[in-house]
């Protein structure tokens, strides 16, 4: 749609063109009628020149206006293209958000498979900060999960403490077992070192036993002879 500047330029061109046409028609009529002087009237010539200059100015202004209009149109097109891209981005983001909403509604969370503390036990043992807004099922589930996390964290700490204690006991048992093994080796070495003495004592005891038996046999023979 033409703007006010374009309409004004068109009106100026039309007025100047009509004025130039009128002047040229008069010139041609004089020339045809033979009333045209050999030297054309200076004022009329100056008037025609002014009209031509005005048309040149209008042309220059029109060119500048057209160039500015093209630039404005190009800027407006770039702006519209930018807004179009932004709108497409918004539509894409909207579609993505809607898809995420559907996924969230269909999502099955891990908490649904967690074996929570029974509700009665939760009510009796949980602190007051976990019992706020108790009638709100969503908030109740959040509070139960928070309480479950605290309890399991405490149990985890106890388990880790017991595991550390167990590891310490195992370490001490290994250390004690090593000492016992060392004592067993020392005892075995001691027994092995006393083996010659034991053998000598056993040999002496055996010899003593044989001598005693021989002596006993000799006494018995003497008694038989005397009888």
C-alpha positions as protocol buffer text, in pm:
chain_id: "A"
residue {
  index: 1
  type: UNK
  ca { x: 0 y: 0 z: 0 }
}
residue {
  index: 2
  type: UNK
  ca { x: 151 y: 340 z: -103 }
}
residue {
  index: 3
  type: UNK
  ca { x: 246 y: 567 z: 185 }
}
residue {
  index: 4
  type: UNK
  ca { x: 188 y: 945 z: 206 }
}
residue {
  index: 5
  type: UNK
  ca { x: 534 y: 1025 z: 71 }
}
residue {
  index: 6
  type: UNK
  ca { x: 475 y: 810 z: -237 }
}
residue {
  index: 7
  type: UNK
  ca { x: 138 y: 975 z: -301 }
}
residue {
  index: 8
  type: UNK
  ca { x: 294 y: 1320 z: -263 }
}
residue {
  index: 9
  type: UNK
  ca { x: 570 y: 1231 z: -511 }
}
residue {
  index: 10
  type: UNK
  ca { x: 316 y: 1100 z: -760 }
}
residue {
  index: 11
  type: UNK
  ca { x: 109 y: 1419 z: -728 }
}
residue {
  index: 12
  type: UNK
  ca { x: 420 y: 1634 z: -776 }
}
residue {
  index: 13
  type: UNK
  ca { x: 523 y: 1435 z: -1084 }
}
residue {
  index: 14
  type: UNK
  ca { x: 172 y: 1460 z: -1225 }
}
residue {
  index: 15
  type: UNK
  ca { x: 156 y: 1837 z: -1164 }
}
residue {
  index: 16
  type: UNK
  ca { x: 501 y: 1899 z: -1313 }
}
residue {
  index: 17
  type: UNK
  ca { x: 424 y: 1676 z: -1611 }
}
residue {
  index: 18
  type: UNK
  ca { x: 98 y: 1858 z: -1682 }
}
residue {
  index: 19
  type: UNK
  ca { x: 270 y: 2194 z: -1650 }
}
residue {
  index: 20
  type: UNK
  ca { x: 547 y: 2081 z: -1886 }
}
residue {
  index: 21
  type: UNK
  ca { x: 288 y: 1938 z: -2125 }
}
residue {
  index: 22
  type: UNK
  ca { x: 97 y: 2267 z: -2127 }
}
residue {
  index: 23
  type: UNK
  ca { x: 413 y: 2465 z: -2196 }
}
residue {
  index: 24
  type: UNK
  ca { x: 521 y: 2232 z: -2477 }
}
residue {
  index: 25
  type: UNK
  ca { x: 171 y: 2237 z: -2631 }
}
residue {
  index: 26
  type: UNK
  ca { x: 180 y: 2617 z: -2639 }
}
residue {
  index: 27
  type: UNK
  ca { x: 524 y: 2599 z: -2794 }
}
residue {
  index: 28
  type: UNK
  ca { x: 405 y: 2360 z: -3067 }
}
residue {
  index: 29
  type: UNK
  ca { x: 94 y: 2571 z: -3136 }
}
residue {
  index: 30
  type: UNK
  ca { x: 308 y: 2881 z: -3182 }
}
residue {
  index: 31
  type: UNK
  ca { x: 540 y: 2689 z: -3406 }
}
residue {
  index: 32
  type: UNK
  ca { x: 252 y: 2555 z: -3617 }
}
residue {
  index: 33
  type: UNK
  ca { x: 83 y: 2892 z: -3636 }
}
residue {
  index: 34
  type: UNK
  ca { x: 406 y: 3058 z: -3735 }
}
residue {
  index: 35
  type: UNK
  ca { x: 394 y: 3290 z: -3441 }
}
residue {
  index: 36
  type: UNK
  ca { x: 703 y: 3143 z: -3280 }
}
residue {
  index: 37
  type: UNK
  ca { x: 980 y: 3395 z: -3275 }
}
residue {
  index: 38
  type: UNK
  ca { x: 1320 y: 3302 z: -3404 }
}
residue {
  index: 39
  type: UNK
  ca { x: 1461 y: 3331 z: -3057 }
}
residue {
  index: 40
  type: UNK
  ca { x: 1244 y: 3147 z: -2810 }
}
residue {
  index: 41
  type: UNK
  ca { x: 1120 y: 3360 z: -2522 }
}
residue {
  index: 42
  type: UNK
  ca { x: 1376 y: 3344 z: -2241 }
}
residue {
  index: 43
  type: UNK
  ca { x: 1114 y: 3337 z: -1966 }
}
residue {
  index: 44
  type: UNK
  ca { x: 938 y: 3039 z: -2122 }
}
residue {
  index: 45
  type: UNK
  ca { x: 1269 y: 2862 z: -2168 }
}
residue {
  index: 46
  type: UNK
  ca { x: 1358 y: 2932 z: -1807 }
}
residue {
  index: 47
  type: UNK
  ca { x: 1017 y: 2804 z: -1703 }
}
residue {
  index: 48
  type: UNK
  ca { x: 1067 y: 2478 z: -1895 }
}
residue {
  index: 49
  type: UNK
  ca { x: 1411 y: 2440 z: -1741 }
}
residue {
  index: 50
  type: UNK
  ca { x: 1265 y: 2488 z: -1393 }
}
residue {
  index: 51
  type: UNK
  ca { x: 1005 y: 2220 z: -1464 }
}
residue {
  index: 52
  type: UNK
  ca { x: 1275 y: 1981 z: -1583 }
}
residue {
  index: 53
  type: UNK
  ca { x: 1487 y: 2058 z: -1278 }
}
residue {
  index: 54
  type: UNK
  ca { x: 1186 y: 1996 z: -1059 }
}
residue {
  index: 55
  type: UNK
  ca { x: 1127 y: 1662 z: -1233 }
}
residue {
  index: 56
  type: UNK
  ca { x: 1492 y: 1571 z: -1178 }
}
residue {
  index: 57
  type: UNK
  ca { x: 1459 y: 1659 z: -811 }
}
residue {
  index: 58
  type: UNK
  ca { x: 1143 y: 1452 z: -790 }
}
residue {
  index: 59
  type: UNK
  ca { x: 1322 y: 1165 z: -963 }
}
residue {
  index: 60
  type: UNK
  ca { x: 1613 y: 1190 z: -719 }
}
residue {
  index: 61
  type: UNK
  ca { x: 1375 y: 1206 z: -426 }
}
residue {
  index: 62
  type: UNK
  ca { x: 1177 y: 918 z: -571 }
}
residue {
  index: 63
  type: UNK
  ca { x: 1494 y: 713 z: -614 }
}
residue {
  index: 64
  type: UNK
  ca { x: 1599 y: 782 z: -256 }
}
residue {
  index: 65
  type: UNK
  ca { x: 1249 y: 707 z: -131 }
}
residue {
  index: 66
  type: UNK
  ca { x: 1237 y: 387 z: -335 }
}
residue {
  index: 67
  type: UNK
  ca { x: 1577 y: 281 z: -204 }
}
residue {
  index: 68
  type: UNK
  ca { x: 1469 y: 356 z: 153 }
}
residue {
  index: 69
  type: UNK
  ca { x: 1143 y: 170 z: 94 }
}
residue {
  index: 70
  type: UNK
  ca { x: 1333 y: -130 z: -38 }
}
residue {
  index: 71
  type: UNK
  ca { x: 1561 y: -120 z: 264 }
}
residue {
  index: 72
  type: UNK
  ca { x: 1262 y: -87 z: 495 }
}
residue {
  index: 73
  type: UNK
  ca { x: 1094 y: -374 z: 314 }
}
residue {
  index: 74
  type: UNK
  ca { x: 1411 y: -582 z: 343 }
}
residue {
  index: 75
  type: UNK
  ca { x: 1441 y: -498 z: 713 }
}
residue {
  index: 76
  type: UNK
  ca { x: 1074 y: -583 z: 764 }
}
residue {
  index: 77
  type: UNK
  ca { x: 1124 y: -911 z: 576 }
}
residue {
  index: 78
  type: UNK
  ca { x: 1428 y: -996 z: 788 }
}
residue {
  index: 79
  type: UNK
  ca { x: 1227 y: -911 z: 1099 }
}
residue {
  index: 80
  type: UNK
  ca { x: 939 y: -1130 z: 985 }
}
residue {
  index: 81
  type: UNK
  ca { x: 1178 y: -1413 z: 897 }
}
residue {
  index: 82
  type: UNK
  ca { x: 1334 y: -1381 z: 1241 }
}
residue {
  index: 83
  type: UNK
  ca { x: 992 y: -1386 z: 1406 }
}
residue {
  index: 84
  type: UNK
  ca { x: 895 y: -1682 z: 1190 }
}
residue {
  index: 85
  type: UNK
  ca { x: 1203 y: -1872 z: 1306 }
}
residue {
  index: 86
  type: UNK
  ca { x: 1130 y: -1773 z: 1666 }
}
residue {
  index: 87
  type: UNK
  ca { x: 771 y: -1888 z: 1626 }
}
residue {
  index: 88
  type: UNK
  ca { x: 890 y: -2221 z: 1484 }
}
residue {
  index: 89
  type: UNK
  ca { x: 1127 y: -2254 z: 1779 }
}
residue {
  index: 90
  type: UNK
  ca { x: 841 y: -2180 z: 2017 }
}
residue {
  index: 91
  type: UNK
  ca { x: 620 y: -2436 z: 1843 }
}
residue {
  index: 92
  type: UNK
  ca { x: 901 y: -2692 z: 1856 }
}
residue {
  index: 93
  type: UNK
  ca { x: 957 y: -2617 z: 2225 }
}
residue {
  index: 94
  type: UNK
  ca { x: 584 y: -2642 z: 2287 }
}
residue {
  index: 95
  type: UNK
  ca { x: 569 y: -2980 z: 2113 }
}
residue {
  index: 96
  type: UNK
  ca { x: 873 y: -3095 z: 2310 }
}
residue {
  index: 97
  type: UNK
  ca { x: 718 y: -2983 z: 2639 }
}
residue {
  index: 98
  type: UNK
  ca { x: 391 y: -3160 z: 2555 }
}
residue {
  index: 99
  type: UNK
  ca { x: 585 y: -3477 z: 2476 }
}
residue {
  index: 100
  type: UNK
  ca { x: 771 y: -3446 z: 2807 }
}
residue {
  index: 101
  type: UNK
  ca { x: 441 y: -3398 z: 2989 }
}
residue {
  index: 102
  type: UNK
  ca { x: 309 y: -3719 z: 2831 }
}
residue {
  index: 103
  type: UNK
  ca { x: 629 y: -3902 z: 2927 }
}
residue {
  index: 104
  type: UNK
  ca { x: 605 y: -3772 z: 3283 }
}
residue {
  index: 105
  type: UNK
  ca { x: 245 y: -3887 z: 3310 }
}
residue {
  index: 106
  type: UNK
  ca { x: 337 y: -4230 z: 3176 }
}
residue {
  index: 107
  type: UNK
  ca { x: 662 y: -4254 z: 3373 }
}
residue {
  index: 108
  type: UNK
  ca { x: 677 y: -4524 z: 3636 }
}
residue {
  index: 109
  type: UNK
  ca { x: 908 y: -4403 z: 3910 }
}
residue {
  index: 110
  type: UNK
  ca { x: 1134 y: -4621 z: 4122 }
}
residue {
  index: 111
  type: UNK
  ca { x: 948 y: -4513 z: 4435 }
}
residue {
  index: 112
  type: UNK
  ca { x: 652 y: -4719 z: 4321 }
}
residue {
  index: 113
  type: UNK
  ca { x: 860 y: -5034 z: 4371 }
}
residue {
  index: 114
  type: UNK
  ca { x: 1011 y: -4927 z: 4705 }
}
residue {
  index: 115
  type: UNK
  ca { x: 885 y: -5111 z: 5009 }
}
residue {
  index: 116
  type: UNK
  ca { x: 809 y: -4819 z: 5237 }
}
residue {
  index: 117
  type: UNK
  ca { x: 762 y: -4822 z: 5611 }
}
residue {
  index: 118
  type: UNK
  ca { x: 394 y: -4901 z: 5682 }
}
residue {
  index: 119
  type: UNK
  ca { x: 174 y: -4595 z: 5713 }
}
residue {
  index: 120
  type: UNK
  ca { x: 81 y: -4672 z: 6076 }
}
residue {
  index: 121
  type: UNK
  ca { x: 447 y: -4701 z: 6175 }
}
residue {
  index: 122
  type: UNK
  ca { x: 526 y: -4384 z: 5982 }
}
residue {
  index: 123
  type: UNK
  ca { x: 254 y: -4195 z: 6170 }
}
residue {
  index: 124
  type: UNK
  ca { x: 373 y: -4321 z: 6507 }
}
residue {
  index: 125
  type: UNK
  ca { x: 750 y: -4276 z: 6459 }
}
residue {
  index: 126
  type: UNK
  ca { x: 796 y: -3988 z: 6213 }
}
residue {
  index: 127
  type: UNK
  ca { x: 858 y: -3638 z: 6344 }
}
residue {
  index: 128
  type: UNK
  ca { x: 600 y: -3361 z: 6310 }
}
residue {
  index: 129
  type: UNK
  ca { x: 783 y: -3209 z: 6012 }
}
residue {
  index: 130
  type: UNK
  ca { x: 690 y: -3522 z: 5813 }
}
residue {
  index: 131
  type: UNK
  ca { x: 323 y: -3513 z: 5910 }
}
residue {
  index: 132
  type: UNK
  ca { x: 233 y: -3170 z: 5772 }
}
residue {
  index: 133
  type: UNK
  ca { x: -45 y: -3158 z: 5511 }
}
residue {
  index: 134
  type: UNK
  ca { x: -123 y: -3521 z: 5590 }
}
residue {
  index: 135
  type: UNK
  ca { x: -447 y: -3523 z: 5389 }
}
residue {
  index: 136
  type: UNK
  ca { x: -264 y: -3432 z: 5068 }
}
residue {
  index: 137
  type: UNK
  ca { x: -173 y: -3767 z: 4914 }
}
residue {
  index: 138
  type: UNK
  ca { x: 101 y: -3619 z: 4697 }
}
residue {
  index: 139
  type: UNK
  ca { x: 265 y: -3438 z: 4989 }
}
residue {
  index: 140
  type: UNK
  ca { x: 216 y: -3744 z: 5209 }
}
residue {
  index: 141
  type: UNK
  ca { x: 407 y: -3960 z: 4962 }
}
residue {
  index: 142
  type: UNK
  ca { x: 687 y: -3702 z: 4943 }
}
residue {
  index: 143
  type: UNK
  ca { x: 709 y: -3692 z: 5324 }
}
residue {
  index: 144
  type: UNK
  ca { x: 714 y: -4071 z: 5346 }
}
residue {
  index: 145
  type: UNK
  ca { x: 993 y: -4088 z: 5089 }
}
residue {
  index: 146
  type: UNK
  ca { x: 1192 y: -3824 z: 5279 }
}
residue {
  index: 147
  type: UNK
  ca { x: 1146 y: -4014 z: 5605 }
}
residue {
  index: 148
  type: UNK
  ca { x: 1237 y: -4341 z: 5433 }
}
residue {
  index: 149
  type: UNK
  ca { x: 1555 y: -4178 z: 5302 }
}
residue {
  index: 150
  type: UNK
  ca { x: 1653 y: -4060 z: 5652 }
}
residue {
  index: 151
  type: UNK
  ca { x: 1587 y: -4401 z: 5809 }
}
residue {
  index: 152
  type: UNK
  ca { x: 1774 y: -4587 z: 5536 }
}
residue {
  index: 153
  type: UNK
  ca { x: 2065 y: -4345 z: 5566 }
}
residue {
  index: 154
  type: UNK
  ca { x: 2083 y: -4418 z: 5939 }
}
residue {
  index: 155
  type: UNK
  ca { x: 2066 y: -4793 z: 5874 }
}
residue {
  index: 156
  type: UNK
  ca { x: 2335 y: -4753 z: 5611 }
}
residue {
  index: 157
  type: UNK
  ca { x: 2560 y: -4578 z: 5863 }
}
residue {
  index: 158
  type: UNK
  ca { x: 2498 y: -4855 z: 6116 }
}
residue {
  index: 159
  type: UNK
  ca { x: 2573 y: -5118 z: 5853 }
}
residue {
  index: 160
  type: UNK
  ca { x: 2897 y: -4946 z: 5756 }
}
residue {
  index: 161
  type: UNK
  ca { x: 2996 y: -4916 z: 6124 }
}
residue {
  index: 162
  type: UNK
  ca { x: 2928 y: -5288 z: 6177 }
}
residue {
  index: 163
  type: UNK
  ca { x: 3120 y: -5374 z: 5862 }
}
residue {
  index: 164
  type: UNK
  ca { x: 3415 y: -5170 z: 5985 }
}
residue {
  index: 165
  type: UNK
  ca { x: 3395 y: -5343 z: 6324 }
}
residue {
  index: 166
  type: UNK
  ca { x: 3375 y: -5681 z: 6152 }
}
residue {
  index: 167
  type: UNK
  ca { x: 3676 y: -5595 z: 5936 }
}
residue {
  index: 168
  type: UNK
  ca { x: 3866 y: -5487 z: 6248 }
}
residue {
  index: 169
  type: UNK
  ca { x: 3778 y: -5812 z: 6427 }
}
residue {
  index: 170
  type: UNK
  ca { x: 3885 y: -6014 z: 6125 }
}
residue {
  index: 171
  type: UNK
  ca { x: 4210 y: -5822 z: 6117 }
}
residue {
  index: 172
  type: UNK
  ca { x: 4267 y: -5885 z: 6488 }
}
residue {
  index: 173
  type: UNK
  ca { x: 4177 y: -6254 z: 6448 }
}
residue {
  index: 174
  type: UNK
  ca { x: 4427 y: -6286 z: 6164 }
}
residue {
  index: 175
  type: UNK
  ca { x: 4690 y: -6119 z: 6379 }
}
residue {
  index: 176
  type: UNK
  ca { x: 4610 y: -6350 z: 6673 }
}
residue {
  index: 177
  type: UNK
  ca { x: 4612 y: -6655 z: 6446 }
}
residue {
  index: 178
  type: UNK
  ca { x: 4955 y: -6557 z: 6321 }
}
residue {
  index: 179
  type: UNK
  ca { x: 5080 y: -6541 z: 6681 }
}
residue {
  index: 180
  type: UNK
  ca { x: 4924 y: -6881 z: 6755 }
}
residue {
  index: 181
  type: UNK
  ca { x: 5088 y: -7022 z: 6442 }
}
residue {
  index: 182
  type: UNK
  ca { x: 5420 y: -6877 z: 6559 }
}
residue {
  index: 183
  type: UNK
  ca { x: 5375 y: -7036 z: 6903 }
}
residue {
  index: 184
  type: UNK
  ca { x: 5285 y: -7369 z: 6740 }
}
residue {
  index: 185
  type: UNK
  ca { x: 5602 y: -7352 z: 6535 }
}
residue {
  index: 186
  type: UNK
  ca { x: 5809 y: -7265 z: 6841 }
}
residue {
  index: 187
  type: UNK
  ca { x: 5650 y: -7553 z: 7030 }
}
residue {
  index: 188
  type: UNK
  ca { x: 5715 y: -7790 z: 6740 }
}
residue {
  index: 189
  type: UNK
  ca { x: 6075 y: -7671 z: 6723 }
}
residue {
  index: 190
  type: UNK
  ca { x: 6107 y: -7718 z: 7099 }
}
residue {
  index: 191
  type: UNK
  ca { x: 5965 y: -8068 z: 7083 }
}
residue {
  index: 192
  type: UNK
  ca { x: 6192 y: -8150 z: 6792 }
}
residue {
  index: 193
  type: UNK
  ca { x: 6494 y: -8015 z: 6980 }
}
residue {
  index: 194
  type: UNK
  ca { x: 6413 y: -8234 z: 7283 }
}
residue {
  index: 195
  type: UNK
  ca { x: 6375 y: -8547 z: 7071 }
}
residue {
  index: 196
  type: UNK
  ca { x: 6728 y: -8680 z: 7156 }
}
residue {
  index: 197
  type: UNK
  ca { x: 6662 y: -8637 z: 7528 }
}
residue {
  index: 198
  type: UNK
  ca { x: 6328 y: -8811 z: 7496 }
}
residue {
  index: 199
  type: UNK
  ca { x: 6487 y: -9093 z: 7298 }
}
residue {
  index: 200
  type: UNK
  ca { x: 6760 y: -9126 z: 7562 }
}
residue {
  index: 201
  type: UNK
  ca { x: 6505 y: -9130 z: 7844 }
}
residue {
  index: 202
  type: UNK
  ca { x: 6295 y: -9385 z: 7660 }
}
residue {
  index: 203
  type: UNK
  ca { x: 6605 y: -9601 z: 7601 }
}
residue {
  index: 204
  type: UNK
  ca { x: 6705 y: -9574 z: 7965 }
}
residue {
  index: 205
  type: UNK
  ca { x: 6354 y: -9657 z: 8077 }
}
residue {
  index: 206
  type: UNK
  ca { x: 6352 y: -9956 z: 7847 }
}
residue {
  index: 207
  type: UNK
  ca { x: 6688 y: -10075 z: 7978 }
}
residue {
  index: 208
  type: UNK
  ca { x: 6571 y: -10029 z: 8334 }
}
residue {
  index: 209
  type: UNK
  ca { x: 6259 y: -10228 z: 8259 }
}
residue {
  index: 210
  type: UNK
  ca { x: 6460 y: -10510 z: 8103 }
}
residue {
  index: 211
  type: UNK
  ca { x: 6699 y: -10516 z: 8398 }
}
residue {
  index: 212
  type: UNK
  ca { x: 6412 y: -10523 z: 8643 }
}
residue {
  index: 213
  type: UNK
  ca { x: 6247 y: -10807 z: 8454 }
}
residue {
  index: 214
  type: UNK
  ca { x: 6575 y: -10999 z: 8444 }
}
residue {
  index: 215
  type: UNK
  ca { x: 6626 y: -10949 z: 8814 }
}
residue {
  index: 216
  type: UNK
  ca { x: 6272 y: -11059 z: 8881 }
}
residue {
  index: 217
  type: UNK
  ca { x: 6322 y: -11368 z: 8671 }
}
residue {
  index: 218
  type: UNK
  ca { x: 6647 y: -11450 z: 8858 }
}
residue {
  index: 219
  type: UNK
  ca { x: 6475 y: -11430 z: 9195 }
}
residue {
  index: 220
  type: UNK
  ca { x: 6199 y: -11654 z: 9071 }
}
residue {
  index: 221
  type: UNK
  ca { x: 6445 y: -11917 z: 8950 }
}
residue {
  index: 222
  type: UNK
  ca { x: 6626 y: -11918 z: 9286 }
}
residue {
  index: 223
  type: UNK
  ca { x: 6302 y: -11973 z: 9467 }
}
residue {
  index: 224
  type: UNK
  ca { x: 6216 y: -12264 z: 9242 }
}
residue {
  index: 225
  type: UNK
  ca { x: 6557 y: -12424 z: 9301 }
}
residue {
  index: 226
  type: UNK
  ca { x: 6535 y: -12397 z: 9676 }
}
residue {
  index: 227
  type: UNK
  ca { x: 6203 y: -12568 z: 9676 }
}
